[in-house]
Amino acid sequence: MRKTISIAASAVAVVLVAGYVAQAGTDHGRAATLIHVVERATTDLVIDTGPTGDSSGDLLTFANDLYDETNTDKIGRDQGSCIRINTTEGSWECTWINFLKGGAITVEGPFYDTHDSVMAITGGRGKYKDARGSMELKVLSDGSGYDFIFHLVI
């Protein structure tokens, strides 16, 4: 019985690896795209859900405008939420959608109070419907918002 389970598990592993290799191979010929926008953080709201003050489980909600990489022309908007995970490390776990001309890009991942992060692109719609990749999140030097740098494979 143990030998049968081991053989079956090995067969499943081979199928999973083969599927992954086949999936990875589909990126060949797909265009790599870089999109750089600036979010002006004007609506961020922290909702205190537990003990008074900053604590695990607090919520951060937002719906902000997005501007071109020079932070001049409005080109879209975003909306999303984050859950406070660790107050000592200043970490949040976030999910949001970025609405841009022709579609939208959804991201998920960590946001930190004191340093930059990288988030996963988890989906999209419109011209971004098959998007994959990552988004760099960088704090603007004046603290007024964030650079979002999308590294897309479409």
PDB file of C-alpha atoms in Angstrom:
ATOM      1  CA  MET A   1       0.000   0.000   0.000  1.00  0.00           C
ATOM      2  CA  ARG A   2       2.774   2.445   0.957  1.00  0.00           C
ATOM      3  CA  LYS A   3       4.580   1.744  -2.341  1.00  0.00           C
ATOM      4  CA  THR A   4       1.370   2.451  -4.318  1.00  0.00           C
ATOM      5  CA  ILE A   5       0.870   5.788  -2.536  1.00  0.00           C
ATOM      6  CA  SER A   6       4.506   6.743  -3.182  1.00  0.00           C
ATOM      7  CA  ILE A   7       4.205   5.905  -6.898  1.00  0.00           C
ATOM      8  CA  ALA A   8       0.923   7.829  -7.159  1.00  0.00           C
ATOM      9  CA  ALA A   9       2.438  10.838  -5.384  1.00  0.00           C
ATOM     10  CA  SER A  10       5.436  10.749  -7.744  1.00  0.00           C
ATOM     11  CA  ALA A  11       3.127  10.626 -10.761  1.00  0.00           C
ATOM     12  CA  VAL A  12       1.164  13.631  -9.469  1.00  0.00           C
ATOM     13  CA  ALA A  13       4.420  15.549  -8.915  1.00  0.00           C
ATOM     14  CA  VAL A  14       5.545  14.821 -12.496  1.00  0.00           C
ATOM     15  CA  VAL A  15       2.188  16.033 -13.868  1.00  0.00           C
ATOM     16  CA  LEU A  16       2.356  19.212 -11.749  1.00  0.00           C
ATOM     17  CA  VAL A  17       5.917  19.983 -12.830  1.00  0.00           C
ATOM     18  CA  ALA A  18       5.072  19.303 -16.479  1.00  0.00           C
ATOM     19  CA  GLY A  19       2.049  21.598 -16.176  1.00  0.00           C
ATOM     20  CA  TYR A  20       4.181  24.317 -14.641  1.00  0.00           C
ATOM     21  CA  VAL A  21       6.803  24.045 -17.389  1.00  0.00           C
ATOM     22  CA  ALA A  22       4.071  24.174 -20.051  1.00  0.00           C
ATOM     23  CA  GLN A  23       2.527  27.226 -18.353  1.00  0.00           C
ATOM     24  CA  ALA A  24       5.892  28.981 -18.063  1.00  0.00           C
ATOM     25  CA  GLY A  25       6.501  28.328 -21.738  1.00  0.00           C
ATOM     26  CA  THR A  26       3.391  30.291 -22.711  1.00  0.00           C
ATOM     27  CA  ASP A  27       5.143  33.576 -21.821  1.00  0.00           C
ATOM     28  CA  HIS A  28       7.361  33.306 -24.880  1.00  0.00           C
ATOM     29  CA  GLY A  29       6.229  35.817 -27.436  1.00  0.00           C
ATOM     30  CA  ARG A  30       4.156  37.786 -24.912  1.00  0.00           C
ATOM     31  CA  ALA A  31       4.996  41.464 -24.584  1.00  0.00           C
ATOM     32  CA  ALA A  32       6.639  42.815 -21.449  1.00  0.00           C
ATOM     33  CA  THR A  33       5.147  46.176 -20.487  1.00  0.00           C
ATOM     34  CA  LEU A  34       6.207  48.759 -17.914  1.00  0.00           C
ATOM     35  CA  ILE A  35       3.567  51.160 -16.586  1.00  0.00           C
ATOM     36  CA  HIS A  36       4.530  53.854 -14.058  1.00  0.00           C
ATOM     37  CA  VAL A  37       1.814  55.807 -12.249  1.00  0.00           C
ATOM     38  CA  VAL A  38       1.711  57.973  -9.141  1.00  0.00           C
ATOM     39  CA  GLU A  39      -0.976  57.580  -6.507  1.00  0.00           C
ATOM     40  CA  ARG A  40      -1.827  60.682  -4.492  1.00  0.00           C
ATOM     41  CA  ALA A  41      -2.861  59.307  -1.108  1.00  0.00           C
ATOM     42  CA  THR A  42      -5.673  61.731  -0.263  1.00  0.00           C
ATOM     43  CA  THR A  43      -8.448  59.447   1.013  1.00  0.00           C
ATOM     44  CA  ASP A  44      -6.607  56.889   3.144  1.00  0.00           C
ATOM     45  CA  LEU A  45      -8.656  56.053   6.233  1.00  0.00           C
ATOM     46  CA  VAL A  46      -7.595  53.746   9.095  1.00  0.00           C
ATOM     47  CA  ILE A  47     -10.463  52.076  10.929  1.00  0.00           C
ATOM     48  CA  ASP A  48      -9.584  51.023  14.481  1.00  0.00           C
ATOM     49  CA  THR A  49     -11.136  47.570  14.969  1.00  0.00           C
ATOM     50  CA  GLY A  50      -9.506  46.266  18.132  1.00  0.00           C
ATOM     51  CA  PRO A  51      -7.729  47.830  21.079  1.00  0.00           C
ATOM     52  CA  THR A  52      -7.530  51.613  20.850  1.00  0.00           C
ATOM     53  CA  GLY A  53      -4.659  52.695  18.611  1.00  0.00           C
ATOM     54  CA  ASP A  54      -2.565  50.824  16.082  1.00  0.00           C
ATOM     55  CA  SER A  55      -3.220  47.091  16.451  1.00  0.00           C
ATOM     56  CA  SER A  56      -3.367  43.937  14.390  1.00  0.00           C
ATOM     57  CA  GLY A  57      -6.654  43.679  12.493  1.00  0.00           C
ATOM     58  CA  ASP A  58      -7.137  47.414  11.907  1.00  0.00           C
ATOM     59  CA  LEU A  59      -8.364  48.278   8.406  1.00  0.00           C
ATOM     60  CA  LEU A  60      -7.019  50.774   5.897  1.00  0.00           C
ATOM     61  CA  THR A  61      -9.364  51.766   3.055  1.00  0.00           C
ATOM     62  CA  PHE A  62      -8.714  54.087   0.139  1.00  0.00           C
ATOM     63  CA  ALA A  63      -9.913  55.309  -3.249  1.00  0.00           C
ATOM     64  CA  ASN A  64      -7.302  57.626  -4.740  1.00  0.00           C
ATOM     65  CA  ASP A  65      -6.495  59.262  -8.063  1.00  0.00           C
ATOM     66  CA  LEU A  66      -3.657  57.965 -10.233  1.00  0.00           C
ATOM     67  CA  TYR A  67      -1.421  60.304 -12.243  1.00  0.00           C
ATOM     68  CA  ASP A  68       1.156  59.824 -14.978  1.00  0.00           C
ATOM     69  CA  GLU A  69       4.741  59.172 -13.920  1.00  0.00           C
ATOM     70  CA  THR A  70       5.459  62.928 -13.785  1.00  0.00           C
ATOM     71  CA  ASN A  71       2.590  63.292 -11.284  1.00  0.00           C
ATOM     72  CA  THR A  72       0.925  65.851 -13.595  1.00  0.00           C
ATOM     73  CA  ASP A  73      -2.023  64.397 -15.539  1.00  0.00           C
ATOM     74  CA  LYS A  74      -4.755  62.280 -13.948  1.00  0.00           C
ATOM     75  CA  ILE A  75      -4.913  58.946 -15.791  1.00  0.00           C
ATOM     76  CA  GLY A  76      -6.979  56.740 -13.506  1.00  0.00           C
ATOM     77  CA  ARG A  77      -7.939  55.816  -9.984  1.00  0.00           C
ATOM     78  CA  ASP A  78      -7.622  52.980  -7.502  1.00  0.00           C
ATOM     79  CA  GLN A  79      -9.623  51.505  -4.649  1.00  0.00           C
ATOM     80  CA  GLY A  80      -8.801  48.912  -2.072  1.00  0.00           C
ATOM     81  CA  SER A  81      -8.173  47.862   1.466  1.00  0.00           C
ATOM     82  CA  CYS A  82      -5.436  46.616   3.746  1.00  0.00           C
ATOM     83  CA  ILE A  83      -5.442  44.716   7.032  1.00  0.00           C
ATOM     84  CA  ARG A  84      -2.841  45.561   9.671  1.00  0.00           C
ATOM     85  CA  ILE A  85      -0.769  42.457  10.293  1.00  0.00           C
ATOM     86  CA  ASN A  86       2.199  43.432  12.464  1.00  0.00           C
ATOM     87  CA  THR A  87       2.490  46.754  14.278  1.00  0.00           C
ATOM     88  CA  THR A  88       6.135  46.195  15.254  1.00  0.00           C
ATOM     89  CA  GLU A  89       7.221  45.637  11.650  1.00  0.00           C
ATOM     90  CA  GLY A  90       4.682  48.152  10.329  1.00  0.00           C
ATOM     91  CA  SER A  91       3.176  45.680   7.872  1.00  0.00           C
ATOM     92  CA  TRP A  92      -0.207  45.509   6.170  1.00  0.00           C
ATOM     93  CA  GLU A  93      -1.615  42.935   3.740  1.00  0.00           C
ATOM     94  CA  CYS A  94      -3.389  44.708   0.868  1.00  0.00           C
ATOM     95  CA  THR A  95      -5.564  44.075  -2.155  1.00  0.00           C
ATOM     96  CA  TRP A  96      -6.662  46.728  -4.620  1.00  0.00           C
ATOM     97  CA  ILE A  97      -7.621  47.469  -8.179  1.00  0.00           C
ATOM     98  CA  ASN A  98      -6.069  50.146 -10.394  1.00  0.00           C
ATOM     99  CA  PHE A  99      -8.441  51.537 -13.033  1.00  0.00           C
ATOM    100  CA  LEU A 100      -6.573  52.748 -16.111  1.00  0.00           C
ATOM    101  CA  LYS A 101      -7.654  53.609 -19.653  1.00  0.00           C
ATOM    102  CA  GLY A 102      -8.797  50.416 -21.349  1.00  0.00           C
ATOM    103  CA  GLY A 103      -8.933  48.208 -18.270  1.00  0.00           C
ATOM    104  CA  ALA A 104      -7.873  47.509 -14.727  1.00  0.00           C
ATOM    105  CA  ILE A 105      -5.028  45.754 -12.879  1.00  0.00           C
ATOM    106  CA  THR A 106      -5.506  44.022  -9.521  1.00  0.00           C
ATOM    107  CA  VAL A 107      -2.598  43.693  -7.064  1.00  0.00           C
ATOM    108  CA  GLU A 108      -2.098  41.942  -3.754  1.00  0.00           C
ATOM    109  CA  GLY A 109       0.733  41.905  -1.263  1.00  0.00           C
ATOM    110  CA  PRO A 110       2.534  43.646   1.577  1.00  0.00           C
ATOM    111  CA  PHE A 111       2.580  47.353   2.310  1.00  0.00           C
ATOM    112  CA  TYR A 112       5.030  48.674   4.904  1.00  0.00           C
ATOM    113  CA  ASP A 113       4.913  51.882   6.919  1.00  0.00           C
ATOM    114  CA  THR A 114       8.630  52.583   6.519  1.00  0.00           C
ATOM    115  CA  HIS A 115       9.917  50.960   3.330  1.00  0.00           C
ATOM    116  CA  ASP A 116       9.064  49.977  -0.229  1.00  0.00           C
ATOM    117  CA  SER A 117       7.563  46.649  -1.285  1.00  0.00           C
ATOM    118  CA  VAL A 118       6.727  44.486  -4.272  1.00  0.00           C
ATOM    119  CA  MET A 119       3.216  43.170  -4.867  1.00  0.00           C
ATOM    120  CA  ALA A 120       1.873  40.456  -7.142  1.00  0.00           C
ATOM    121  CA  ILE A 121      -0.363  41.279 -10.074  1.00  0.00           C
ATOM    122  CA  THR A 122      -3.221  38.841  -9.535  1.00  0.00           C
ATOM    123  CA  GLY A 123      -5.451  39.701 -12.454  1.00  0.00           C
ATOM    124  CA  GLY A 124      -6.984  42.317 -14.625  1.00  0.00           C
ATOM    125  CA  ARG A 125      -9.718  43.128 -17.061  1.00  0.00           C
ATOM    126  CA  GLY A 126     -10.065  44.833 -20.401  1.00  0.00           C
ATOM    127  CA  LYS A 127      -6.718  45.103 -22.156  1.00  0.00           C
ATOM    128  CA  TYR A 128      -5.055  43.823 -18.949  1.00  0.00           C
ATOM    129  CA  LYS A 129      -7.224  40.681 -18.630  1.00  0.00           C
ATOM    130  CA  ASP A 130      -4.304  38.267 -19.040  1.00  0.00           C
ATOM    131  CA  ALA A 131      -1.778  40.376 -17.131  1.00  0.00           C
ATOM    132  CA  ARG A 132       0.731  38.803 -14.806  1.00  0.00           C
ATOM    133  CA  GLY A 133       3.800  40.147 -13.104  1.00  0.00           C
ATOM    134  CA  SER A 134       4.595  42.444 -10.197  1.00  0.00           C
ATOM    135  CA  MET A 135       4.167  46.002  -8.998  1.00  0.00           C
ATOM    136  CA  GLU A 136       6.838  47.954  -7.167  1.00  0.00           C
ATOM    137  CA  LEU A 137       5.384  50.283  -4.528  1.00  0.00           C
ATOM    138  CA  LYS A 138       7.688  53.159  -3.597  1.00  0.00           C
ATOM    139  CA  VAL A 139       6.988  56.028  -1.192  1.00  0.00           C
ATOM    140  CA  LEU A 140       7.302  59.486  -2.771  1.00  0.00           C
ATOM    141  CA  SER A 141      10.112  61.508  -1.220  1.00  0.00           C
ATOM    142  CA  ASP A 142       7.658  64.120   0.109  1.00  0.00           C
ATOM    143  CA  GLY A 143       5.380  61.442   1.637  1.00  0.00           C
ATOM    144  CA  SER A 144       2.318  62.603  -0.335  1.00  0.00           C
ATOM    145  CA  GLY A 145       1.796  59.364  -2.217  1.00  0.00           C
ATOM    146  CA  TYR A 146       3.365  56.434  -3.976  1.00  0.00           C
ATOM    147  CA  ASP A 147       5.012  55.380  -7.210  1.00  0.00           C
ATOM    148  CA  PHE A 148       3.364  52.255  -8.626  1.00  0.00           C
ATOM    149  CA  ILE A 149       5.628  50.612 -11.195  1.00  0.00           C
ATOM    150  CA  PHE A 150       3.881  47.712 -12.932  1.00  0.00           C
ATOM    151  CA  HIS A 151       6.031  45.054 -14.578  1.00  0.00           C
ATOM    152  CA  LEU A 152       3.433  43.328 -16.758  1.00  0.00           C
ATOM    153  CA  VAL A 153       3.513  40.357 -19.047  1.00  0.00           C
ATOM    154  CA  ILE A 154       0.421  40.641 -21.238  1.00  0.00           C
TER     155      ILE A 154
END
